[in-house]
């Protein structure tokens, strides 16, 4: 299974991503010049600072009083001054820079010599070869570029090895051709030094700010039949039939001496042949990727270039075969972008070409970071979520200080963003998003969900205190409203705006629907975890009482789920967020079988959003697709996924987010889209497993192998003409539940 193209990438969003969780690269596949944009997951600007507003706790009671008495304008004015962090912004993720490989014809030219192009001095530099193919194998995580002129061919294979922590670039020429090229790094003015360490190694280093993260990038050239040497900060290869380049990088986030770390990594990797490095890489990658298969019996269009297939969908055509390709590409990005020991996936995963990317390409935790990990378990990649828990554990310490100093509460809190330093103070001063105290709570729900899929009791015990501290914060933070309910205050419904009866707009509120739903899930999970581990019985009972006093989900005048404590009109009925439907997914509180009235209201909510243009970003279109699958609207689900491909997907299948007249890459849509595809095939909640709940006619026959279920089980299944023809559930520790298929349900054990 692969992505492939007939031409090099002309833009970053056409390049092909490589990664091992820590190192990332975007490969352009040029002919005269190869451009590889580089990343390392811990290259972030700036350093940690204490940003908590010293006046927050002083003015909190007044802000609450304004909100509870519907003086929203006064509350928001005061919050802007008292709750905004000082300074307002966290730190940005950054590019590591660019690697350029410049190819020449018969020899490396002198500085005053006319440029000598590929395929001989007589060929103009813009002359295209007879054939060209650029590809990314999802089966082996290898990018390949192959082009030829007559009998002369050039082949480049590139991958980033997880076991050996290097980007490997293997170049080969056949026929009369030989390799003549030079290599150099560029990070514009954001490099302190660039130099050669030896006759076969070049390096560059710098810092991302005063007292901030120091980085080093280093590359070694190896060839048997030609010669490799360095001049200045360039690495040069001449007269070679084959050559291998090894690149690595390190930062002070992990290493006291990044340059020494790079030297050690390259020294160890260079002791192995290219074939050995390649074999180790493939074995490691496939140990994850091969756990799961997904096939639909549809027309095979793999012989058509990927960009042409995507363009056909943009033009209104159909290509059901893109669905499994898109799904497995999502799994590829997960394996390539998030491994144990690395940082979790940012807004752009580990692929970012900017020093100040949009939204800082950090962790937006009011939907985006959570969505990044929605498919991780069902895709049978549970260990790829471990980086999220390492970050969450660091957030806990900072969040306890934020809880104490901002709100005079125990426990830990985080708002709608965090960064490499696990910063938990509010980000920005955008009233519709900044003052939301639920980011840590939502992330903490991933702890028990991870346990549900893995049944790893040791993991649950190791992370129990984070769950406990998240709950403890709300024991102190929740206040009574006029109806005696426990509500969050101040809070908001992420990024949305309501219209007050006097015609003015408002954002701050008490007890919005999403908060109540997240807390219901969090409290339920804590109760179960404390029972499983035998911890905190007295506090457990307090949490039951707190849960029962949360506001219940209400239905509004349009038959919709009410988003705020009052049934306000929306300033933007087609808003991209559908926060009030958290209880449908990922919360699993509202289901077709058990809460039909709330599902009916959820449908009305989504229909109203869609009628006003909702789902216009990749991640929101993906969430909309999942919800349609939960509503069992199979044809609408596929139509929505096609819209994701049509309107929110680049030629390289990476997700796009509209921005002004253009768009930017944002990886959450890829993972949300993968989760939506799973929801068409299997829905697993509350001890029930529903097979083919939202299968469209175009995907009526197929099979899946290794899809993960809650309880540590795996599902293998085949279906024909929309009906399950065979399935089995395998589990090492035993599994039991109720399986629904073909209109029937039955108790099943494994």
XYZ file of C-alpha atoms in Angstrom:
750
model
C 0.000 0.000 0.000
C 1.518 3.308 -1.034
C 1.099 6.935 -1.986
C 2.741 7.750 -5.316
C 3.183 10.619 -7.764
C 4.525 11.314 -11.242
C 6.356 14.501 -10.263
C 8.349 16.054 -7.402
C 6.593 18.106 -4.769
C 6.482 21.797 -5.591
C 5.116 22.790 -2.165
C 5.558 21.616 1.433
C 2.020 20.219 1.522
C 2.834 17.937 -1.419
C 5.975 16.487 0.184
C 5.951 13.063 1.848
C 6.315 12.698 5.638
C 8.812 10.411 7.356
C 9.248 10.005 11.098
C 10.229 7.828 14.037
C 8.335 9.723 16.736
C 11.305 11.965 17.538
C 12.787 12.892 14.146
C 10.597 14.055 11.280
C 11.211 14.876 7.632
C 9.241 16.072 4.628
C 10.712 14.739 1.382
C 10.177 16.758 -1.801
C 11.810 14.347 -4.270
C 13.466 16.882 -6.569
C 15.577 15.877 -9.551
C 18.326 18.499 -9.711
C 17.908 19.293 -6.031
C 16.492 17.204 -3.200
C 14.887 19.246 -0.455
C 14.216 17.585 2.891
C 12.626 19.702 5.603
C 13.663 18.489 9.067
C 12.112 18.307 12.528
C 13.028 17.087 15.984
C 10.156 16.856 18.443
C 11.854 18.873 21.224
C 12.908 21.910 19.157
C 10.646 24.554 20.709
C 11.173 28.275 21.075
C 11.787 29.915 24.426
C 11.919 28.484 27.921
C 9.456 27.897 30.742
C 8.262 30.897 32.720
C 5.684 31.308 35.468
C 2.811 33.104 33.709
C 0.074 32.867 36.349
C -1.738 36.182 36.763
C -1.180 37.274 40.381
C -4.616 38.937 40.510
C -6.647 35.904 39.393
C -7.674 34.594 42.813
C -8.480 38.102 44.063
C -11.043 38.786 41.335
C -12.407 35.253 40.866
C -15.377 35.687 43.283
C -16.441 38.885 41.537
C -16.233 37.282 38.096
C -18.363 34.391 39.325
C -20.929 36.723 40.815
C -21.274 38.559 37.513
C -21.769 35.295 35.590
C -24.344 33.831 37.958
C -26.365 37.052 37.676
C -26.028 37.177 33.870
C -23.800 40.234 33.896
C -21.700 38.627 31.186
C -20.184 41.801 29.796
C -18.833 42.768 33.212
C -17.520 39.251 33.829
C -15.670 39.153 30.535
C -14.172 42.607 31.025
C -12.782 41.597 34.407
C -11.607 38.163 33.230
C -9.634 39.778 30.426
C -7.535 41.612 33.002
C -7.470 39.208 35.939
C -7.419 35.714 34.413
C -5.236 36.265 31.350
C -1.742 34.906 31.912
C 1.202 37.300 32.187
C 2.584 37.133 29.523
C -0.298 35.653 27.598
C 1.478 33.103 25.363
C 3.106 29.710 25.740
C 5.978 28.497 23.565
C 5.960 27.518 19.859
C 7.100 24.314 18.190
C 9.702 25.015 15.496
C 11.347 23.548 12.432
C 14.819 22.052 12.764
C 15.680 23.444 9.340
C 16.295 22.105 5.851
C 18.691 19.719 4.168
C 19.541 20.395 0.536
C 21.235 17.858 -1.734
C 22.353 19.509 -4.971
C 23.046 17.089 -7.824
C 25.419 17.704 -10.728
C 26.256 16.030 -14.023
C 29.767 14.743 -14.727
C 31.571 16.465 -11.843
C 31.278 19.010 -9.060
C 31.685 22.428 -10.753
C 34.058 25.151 -9.690
C 32.467 28.350 -8.333
C 32.971 30.227 -11.647
C 31.808 27.288 -13.776
C 28.400 27.106 -15.463
C 26.032 24.781 -13.588
C 26.377 21.189 -14.754
C 22.970 19.500 -14.702
C 22.049 15.859 -14.277
C 22.214 13.415 -17.197
C 25.241 15.059 -18.798
C 26.431 18.545 -19.594
C 24.410 18.760 -22.802
C 21.027 18.541 -21.064
C 19.357 21.746 -19.960
C 18.773 21.850 -16.182
C 14.995 22.091 -16.589
C 14.841 19.058 -18.907
C 12.559 16.377 -17.509
C 13.704 12.747 -17.362
C 11.988 10.051 -19.439
C 10.312 8.635 -16.329
C 9.802 9.739 -12.742
C 8.124 8.145 -9.724
C 7.926 9.425 -6.143
C 6.343 7.167 -3.531
C 5.798 6.462 0.141
C 5.314 2.839 1.144
C 2.924 2.549 4.075
C 3.923 -1.104 4.446
C 7.612 -0.307 5.049
C 7.683 3.432 5.880
C 10.152 4.102 3.070
C 10.053 7.043 0.665
C 11.476 6.352 -2.785
C 12.372 8.561 -5.743
C 13.252 6.962 -9.079
C 13.866 8.682 -12.401
C 15.624 7.793 -15.635
C 16.955 9.217 -18.872
C 17.557 6.507 -21.436
C 19.447 3.702 -19.715
C 20.616 5.926 -16.883
C 18.631 5.777 -13.633
C 18.812 7.360 -10.206
C 17.144 5.849 -7.144
C 16.854 7.384 -3.680
C 15.410 5.504 -0.716
C 14.777 7.340 2.539
C 13.481 6.335 5.960
C 13.831 7.376 9.593
C 14.845 4.482 11.788
C 13.359 4.173 15.251
C 15.833 1.539 16.503
C 18.852 3.502 15.238
C 17.516 7.088 15.514
C 18.770 8.259 12.120
C 17.362 9.553 8.869
C 18.856 7.260 6.232
C 19.189 8.451 2.617
C 20.517 5.892 0.165
C 21.377 7.103 -3.335
C 22.257 4.900 -6.305
C 22.985 5.518 -9.985
C 23.067 2.954 -12.795
C 24.047 2.945 -16.440
C 26.704 5.486 -17.337
C 25.656 7.776 -14.496
C 27.598 8.403 -11.316
C 26.675 10.448 -8.294
C 28.078 13.955 -7.931
C 26.398 16.072 -5.271
C 26.907 18.326 -2.294
C 24.858 18.645 0.897
C 24.214 21.580 3.190
C 21.923 22.652 6.017
C 19.886 25.820 6.276
C 17.913 27.271 9.180
C 18.069 30.820 7.904
C 19.409 33.115 10.624
C 18.424 30.695 13.380
C 21.756 28.823 13.426
C 24.684 29.729 15.672
C 27.328 27.537 14.012
C 27.676 25.308 10.943
C 30.895 23.408 10.314
C 32.521 20.136 9.337
C 33.568 17.776 12.091
C 35.652 15.524 9.851
C 36.180 14.576 6.239
C 32.781 12.859 6.111
C 30.615 14.710 8.646
C 28.991 18.152 8.800
C 26.967 19.703 11.616
C 25.058 22.766 12.727
C 23.782 23.918 16.102
C 22.134 26.770 17.964
C 19.527 27.637 20.561
C 15.871 28.579 20.298
C 16.268 31.576 22.587
C 18.100 32.870 25.632
C 18.453 30.104 28.243
C 16.275 27.987 25.951
C 16.626 24.667 24.152
C 19.962 23.996 22.439
C 19.963 21.776 19.354
C 22.435 20.070 17.081
C 21.963 18.435 13.666
C 24.649 16.230 12.143
C 25.129 14.224 8.947
C 27.690 11.654 7.864
C 28.380 10.538 4.277
C 29.430 7.004 3.350
C 30.383 5.604 -0.045
C 32.457 2.624 -1.127
C 33.424 3.370 -4.728
C 33.625 7.142 -4.917
C 34.949 9.764 -2.570
C 33.351 11.787 0.193
C 34.896 14.910 1.695
C 33.937 18.173 3.368
C 34.766 21.806 2.665
C 33.467 24.477 5.002
C 30.008 23.369 6.046
C 29.328 21.299 2.900
C 29.559 17.548 2.492
C 30.529 16.495 -1.039
C 30.302 13.136 -2.819
C 31.933 12.477 -6.212
C 32.248 9.578 -8.663
C 30.071 7.183 -6.662
C 27.622 4.575 -7.882
C 26.090 4.379 -4.401
C 26.196 6.560 -1.311
C 24.458 6.637 2.061
C 23.788 9.724 4.140
C 23.004 9.387 7.861
C 21.412 12.341 9.653
C 20.449 12.731 13.283
C 19.693 15.530 15.732
C 19.527 16.046 19.473
C 18.549 18.801 21.898
C 19.243 19.839 25.466
C 15.687 18.815 26.366
C 17.014 15.235 26.532
C 20.813 15.525 26.434
C 23.333 17.584 28.407
C 25.592 17.637 25.327
C 23.553 17.423 22.080
C 26.647 17.402 19.850
C 28.061 14.416 21.700
C 24.721 12.627 21.498
C 24.653 13.111 17.720
C 28.201 11.812 17.372
C 27.356 8.698 19.354
C 24.212 7.975 17.343
C 26.004 8.408 13.994
C 29.009 6.350 15.087
C 26.797 3.442 16.072
C 24.621 3.644 12.952
C 27.598 3.908 10.599
C 28.886 0.546 11.820
C 25.964 -1.079 10.000
C 25.441 -1.450 6.273
C 22.573 0.252 4.506
C 20.774 -3.071 4.123
C 21.146 -3.815 7.835
C 19.791 -0.390 8.803
C 16.911 -0.867 6.386
C 16.112 -4.342 7.682
C 16.105 -3.174 11.308
C 13.856 -0.247 10.402
C 11.337 -2.402 8.531
C 11.216 -5.036 11.257
C 10.560 -2.414 13.927
C 7.947 -0.527 11.910
C 6.059 -3.601 10.732
C 5.861 -4.965 14.273
C 3.299 -2.172 14.729
C 1.846 -1.605 11.273
C 1.155 -5.274 10.499
C -1.058 -5.720 13.548
C -4.069 -4.573 11.572
C -5.472 -5.028 8.078
C -8.449 -3.325 6.450
C -9.686 -4.233 2.972
C -12.814 -3.361 1.034
C -13.844 -5.161 -2.130
C -13.774 -2.117 -4.378
C -12.165 -1.263 -7.689
C -8.385 -1.265 -7.396
C -7.103 2.144 -8.472
C -3.627 1.838 -6.989
C -2.151 2.232 -10.476
C -3.466 5.819 -10.563
C -1.260 8.468 -8.872
C -2.573 9.491 -5.467
C -2.956 13.176 -6.306
C -5.020 12.300 -9.368
C -7.284 10.121 -7.236
C -7.800 12.919 -4.729
C -8.445 15.384 -7.545
C -11.142 13.114 -8.973
C -12.964 13.267 -5.633
C -12.546 17.049 -5.597
C -14.155 17.115 -9.033
C -17.189 15.242 -7.725
C -16.166 11.666 -8.510
C -15.979 8.694 -6.167
C -13.077 6.485 -5.166
C -14.025 4.154 -2.267
C -10.524 2.705 -2.391
C -9.186 5.931 -0.887
C -10.964 5.085 2.378
C -8.658 2.203 3.442
C -5.635 4.106 2.084
C -6.569 7.148 4.157
C -7.106 4.947 7.214
C -3.757 3.208 6.944
C -2.074 6.543 6.255
C -3.491 7.671 9.605
C -1.928 4.628 11.273
C 1.328 5.398 9.474
C 1.309 8.955 10.858
C 0.622 7.644 14.365
C 3.557 5.203 14.263
C 5.806 7.822 12.654
C 4.803 10.659 14.960
C 4.278 9.243 18.464
C 6.440 6.550 20.051
C 7.214 5.708 23.683
C 9.912 8.074 24.877
C 8.977 10.904 22.501
C 6.762 13.929 22.916
C 3.102 13.599 21.935
C 1.685 14.747 18.614
C 1.309 18.522 18.279
C -1.187 20.295 16.028
C 1.081 19.258 13.159
C 2.362 16.006 14.589
C 6.143 16.342 14.274
C 6.006 17.974 10.813
C 6.358 21.750 10.925
C 8.298 24.058 8.588
C 7.965 27.326 10.490
C 9.555 29.183 13.390
C 6.206 30.734 14.324
C 3.597 28.301 13.013
C -0.138 28.934 13.238
C -1.381 28.448 16.787
C 2.299 27.737 17.623
C 1.779 24.122 16.478
C 1.631 23.164 20.151
C -1.001 21.192 22.087
C -4.510 22.602 21.800
C -6.396 20.591 24.389
C -9.967 21.726 23.841
C -10.294 19.085 21.061
C -7.240 18.822 18.824
C -4.731 16.938 20.971
C -7.449 14.595 22.197
C -8.567 13.903 18.609
C -4.989 13.047 17.677
C -5.313 9.948 19.856
C -8.937 8.960 19.126
C -7.976 6.087 16.791
C -4.878 4.922 18.690
C -6.477 1.943 20.440
C -8.828 0.639 17.781
C -5.906 0.921 15.326
C -4.004 -1.475 17.632
C -1.317 1.065 18.483
C -1.983 1.637 22.189
C 1.672 2.175 23.145
C 1.801 5.149 20.770
C -0.335 7.017 23.310
C 2.330 6.771 26.030
C 3.882 10.177 25.178
C 0.576 11.821 26.050
C 0.695 10.420 29.583
C 4.298 11.495 30.098
C 3.284 15.055 29.211
C 0.153 14.815 31.352
C 2.232 13.689 34.320
C 4.414 16.800 33.955
C 1.316 18.953 33.552
C 0.046 17.671 36.879
C 2.831 19.398 38.826
C 2.454 22.711 37.018
C -1.320 22.387 37.147
C -1.298 22.073 40.929
C 0.449 25.436 41.122
C -2.034 26.932 38.644
C -4.973 25.538 40.639
C -3.614 26.954 43.875
C -2.541 30.374 42.634
C -5.392 31.134 40.231
C -8.340 29.483 41.946
C -7.198 28.665 45.498
C -8.058 25.029 44.786
C -6.342 21.726 45.378
C -5.725 19.251 42.569
C -4.506 20.167 39.110
C -6.001 22.226 36.297
C -5.029 23.025 32.713
C -6.747 25.320 30.253
C -7.072 25.029 26.473
C -3.373 24.825 25.539
C -0.094 23.414 26.739
C 3.433 23.151 25.334
C 6.700 21.213 25.711
C 7.080 22.619 29.218
C 3.633 21.353 30.301
C 2.472 24.919 30.910
C -1.040 24.989 32.407
C -1.756 28.723 32.696
C -4.312 30.215 30.257
C -3.165 30.837 26.667
C -4.063 34.013 24.730
C -6.733 36.489 25.787
C -9.456 35.279 23.446
C -12.530 35.192 25.641
C -14.210 32.401 23.664
C -11.374 29.954 24.371
C -8.868 31.171 26.965
C -10.787 30.910 30.227
C -11.750 27.229 30.027
C -10.593 25.083 32.973
C -11.315 21.680 31.406
C -8.203 20.848 29.349
C -6.562 18.772 32.081
C -9.842 17.019 32.862
C -10.411 15.986 29.244
C -6.858 14.740 28.830
C -7.168 12.783 32.069
C -10.098 10.794 30.685
C -7.567 9.178 28.334
C -5.994 7.403 31.326
C -8.949 5.162 32.072
C -9.732 4.751 28.383
C -6.189 3.452 27.901
C -6.776 0.985 30.720
C -10.089 -0.134 29.207
C -8.391 -1.108 25.950
C -5.230 -2.615 27.430
C -6.424 -3.958 30.812
C -3.008 -2.928 32.104
C -3.653 -2.525 35.827
C -0.044 -1.451 36.473
C -0.539 1.437 34.040
C -3.740 2.464 35.823
C -2.018 2.429 39.190
C 0.945 4.455 37.868
C -1.386 7.138 36.512
C -4.079 6.995 39.186
C -2.788 10.069 41.017
C -3.191 12.189 37.882
C -6.816 11.065 37.682
C -7.236 11.755 41.391
C -5.724 15.246 41.181
C -7.904 16.119 38.177
C -11.023 15.179 40.141
C -9.826 16.866 43.333
C -9.596 20.207 41.554
C -13.301 20.147 40.764
C -14.239 19.223 44.321
C -12.895 22.660 45.243
C -13.720 24.538 42.030
C -17.393 23.644 41.459
C -19.936 26.038 42.952
C -23.692 25.936 43.442
C -25.927 27.699 40.951
C -29.382 29.084 41.638
C -30.877 25.586 41.228
C -28.502 23.970 43.704
C -26.508 22.212 40.974
C -22.713 22.040 40.948
C -21.307 24.012 38.026
C -17.984 25.107 36.612
C -17.601 28.889 36.802
C -16.129 30.686 35.018
C -16.125 28.556 31.899
C -17.259 28.570 28.263
C -18.203 26.277 25.405
C -14.974 26.097 23.408
C -14.610 28.938 20.933
C -18.340 29.542 20.522
C -20.383 32.687 21.180
C -23.987 33.217 22.268
C -26.359 36.146 21.947
C -27.867 37.614 25.112
C -31.505 38.739 25.270
C -30.313 42.342 24.999
C -28.625 41.546 21.676
C -25.069 41.637 22.986
C -22.730 38.661 22.572
C -21.275 36.584 25.368
C -18.844 33.726 25.874
C -18.335 33.190 29.602
C -20.880 31.085 31.409
C -21.406 28.582 34.220
C -21.836 24.855 33.673
C -21.898 24.575 29.856
C -23.010 21.214 28.465
C -19.531 20.030 27.497
C -18.130 20.647 30.985
C -20.923 18.642 32.580
C -20.428 15.776 30.152
C -16.634 15.685 30.567
C -17.002 15.724 34.340
C -19.592 12.942 34.254
C -17.144 10.776 32.316
C -14.178 11.789 34.499
C -16.057 11.130 37.739
C -17.369 7.780 36.481
C -13.852 6.764 35.492
C -12.413 7.788 38.826
C -15.048 5.782 40.683
C -14.231 2.685 38.626
C -10.474 3.174 38.964
C -10.625 3.621 42.728
C -12.772 0.483 42.999
C -10.385 -1.552 40.851
C -7.365 -0.435 42.876
C -9.104 -0.362 46.260
C -8.171 3.273 46.875
C -9.922 6.299 48.412
C -13.288 4.800 49.329
C -14.455 7.871 51.242
C -13.486 10.276 48.474
C -15.077 7.946 45.932
C -18.447 8.410 47.602
C -17.994 12.175 47.604
C -17.326 11.997 43.876
C -20.555 10.013 43.336
C -22.456 12.796 45.059
C -20.678 15.462 43.014
C -21.510 13.591 39.801
C -25.178 13.343 40.690
C -25.361 17.085 41.339
C -23.988 18.080 37.936
C -26.510 19.686 35.556
C -28.240 17.164 33.311
C -28.148 17.595 29.557
C -31.167 19.604 28.394
C -33.013 19.957 25.080
C -33.557 23.448 23.665
C -36.149 25.244 21.576
C -34.865 23.875 18.273
C -34.949 20.338 19.587
C -31.170 20.571 19.986
C -28.818 19.792 22.852
C -28.505 23.005 24.836
C -24.907 24.203 24.707
C -25.045 26.731 27.557
C -26.894 27.026 30.869
C -29.544 29.107 29.112
C -31.100 28.425 25.704
C -29.281 31.244 23.961
C -29.226 31.941 20.251
C -25.855 31.279 18.637
C -23.882 34.061 17.004
C -22.531 31.455 14.556
C -25.006 28.570 14.077
C -22.548 26.789 11.780
C -19.696 26.885 14.274
C -16.891 24.356 13.744
C -17.025 23.033 17.333
C -19.822 20.688 18.409
C -18.787 20.670 22.044
C -22.244 19.864 23.401
C -22.090 16.516 21.549
C -19.093 15.283 23.538
C -21.589 12.960 25.232
C -22.172 11.170 21.918
C -18.498 10.875 21.049
C -15.988 10.488 22.554
C -17.946 10.478 25.811
C -20.244 7.499 25.074
C -22.909 8.933 27.412
C -25.655 9.126 24.775
C -26.338 6.066 22.609
C -28.936 4.958 20.089
C -29.934 2.034 22.302
C -30.074 3.683 25.737
C -30.854 7.402 25.301
C -32.942 7.773 22.119
C -34.349 11.201 23.053
C -30.914 12.674 23.591
C -29.683 11.065 20.368
C -32.621 12.663 18.567
C -31.630 16.035 20.029
C -27.987 15.402 19.107
C -29.047 14.729 15.508
C -30.985 17.987 15.480
C -27.907 19.785 16.801
C -25.677 18.397 14.075
C -28.239 19.033 11.345
C -28.496 22.648 12.459
C -24.704 23.022 12.437
C -24.457 21.418 8.979
C -27.282 23.533 7.560
C -25.301 26.645 8.475
C -21.996 25.467 6.982
C -20.438 23.541 9.878
C -17.664 21.010 9.415
C -15.554 23.314 7.266
C -12.192 22.435 8.864
C -10.563 19.024 8.608
C -10.871 18.161 12.292
C -14.470 19.374 12.593
C -15.457 17.486 9.409
C -13.871 14.367 10.906
C -15.804 14.809 14.182
C -19.011 15.373 12.210
C -18.336 12.119 10.326
C -17.909 10.197 13.574
C -21.174 11.588 14.929
C -23.037 10.607 11.772
C -21.706 7.083 12.195
C -22.909 7.071 15.821
C -26.333 8.136 14.551
C -26.202 5.093 12.200
C -26.484 7.294 9.107
C -24.210 5.166 6.940
C -24.562 6.948 3.585
C -24.242 10.368 5.186
C -21.097 9.166 6.969
C -19.451 8.173 3.696
C -20.587 11.411 2.073
C -19.000 13.329 4.945
C -15.757 11.376 4.624
C -15.717 12.166 0.911
C -16.114 15.820 1.856
C -13.105 15.410 4.148
C -11.129 14.115 1.162
C -12.560 16.704 -1.211
C -12.271 19.873 0.846
C -9.876 19.155 3.707
C -7.081 16.989 2.276
C -3.872 17.878 0.469
C -2.424 15.847 -2.398
C -0.203 14.000 0.093
C -3.337 13.002 2.117
C -2.367 15.286 4.990
C -5.223 17.260 6.523
C -5.718 20.936 5.778
C -7.277 23.684 7.853
C -8.725 26.642 5.912
C -7.096 29.939 6.815
C -7.947 33.117 4.966
C -7.543 32.464 1.256
C -5.292 29.484 1.898
C -4.934 26.654 4.352
C -2.448 25.147 6.798
C -1.636 21.572 7.705
C -3.221 20.334 10.918
C -2.890 16.625 11.681
C -5.966 16.075 13.879
C -8.250 15.690 10.854
C -6.209 12.698 9.694
C -6.710 10.954 13.017
C -10.340 11.990 13.382
C -10.983 10.686 9.864
C -9.367 7.362 10.756
C -11.564 7.155 13.864
C -14.656 7.813 11.717
C -13.769 4.904 9.435
C -13.548 2.650 12.493
C -16.966 3.838 13.686
C -18.514 2.674 10.410
C -17.217 -0.837 11.112
C -17.399 -1.239 14.893
C -18.832 0.728 17.790
C -17.710 -0.404 21.222
C -19.130 1.102 24.421
C -20.875 0.113 27.613
C -20.101 -3.589 27.229
C -21.697 -3.627 23.767
C -19.929 -4.219 20.488
C -21.949 -3.330 17.396
C -20.594 -4.732 14.138
C -21.109 -2.784 10.896
C -23.326 -0.145 12.533
C -22.863 2.429 9.749
C -21.560 0.555 6.713
C -22.368 2.326 3.421
C -23.298 0.375 0.300
C -20.084 1.311 -1.497
C -18.112 -0.612 1.144
C -20.530 -3.545 1.382
C -17.908 -6.308 1.355
C -14.512 -6.555 2.987
C -12.543 -7.715 5.994
C -10.687 -6.326 8.988
C -8.058 -8.026 11.101
C -6.641 -6.941 14.450
C -9.064 -4.130 15.296
C -8.734 -3.513 19.034
C -11.732 -3.670 21.377
C -12.123 -2.593 24.976
C -11.104 -5.328 27.362
C -7.786 -6.018 25.637
C -9.382 -7.992 22.806
C -8.894 -7.996 19.041
C -11.593 -8.372 16.405
C -11.230 -10.200 13.100
C -14.254 -9.903 10.810
C -15.440 -10.511 7.264
C -18.590 -9.151 5.663
C -20.455 -9.682 2.395
C -23.189 -7.504 0.921
C -23.459 -5.462 4.087
C -23.784 -8.446 6.450
C -21.250 -9.983 8.802
C -20.320 -13.392 7.390
C -17.734 -14.317 10.030
C -16.050 -12.828 13.068
C -13.873 -13.820 15.972
C -12.741 -12.032 19.114
C -9.364 -12.923 20.601
C -8.127 -11.915 24.031
C -5.162 -13.040 26.116
C -6.811 -12.209 29.435
C -10.351 -13.281 28.582
C -13.163 -11.130 27.286
C -16.918 -11.128 27.562
C -19.548 -8.800 26.212
C -22.612 -8.502 24.049
C -22.085 -8.441 20.292
C -24.743 -7.010 17.968
C -24.646 -7.852 14.262
C -27.075 -8.235 11.406
C -29.900 -6.971 13.616
C -29.261 -9.436 16.451
C -27.355 -9.482 19.719
C -25.700 -12.295 21.606
C -23.435 -12.793 24.612
C -19.907 -13.650 23.494
C -16.799 -14.824 25.319
C -13.183 -14.947 24.155
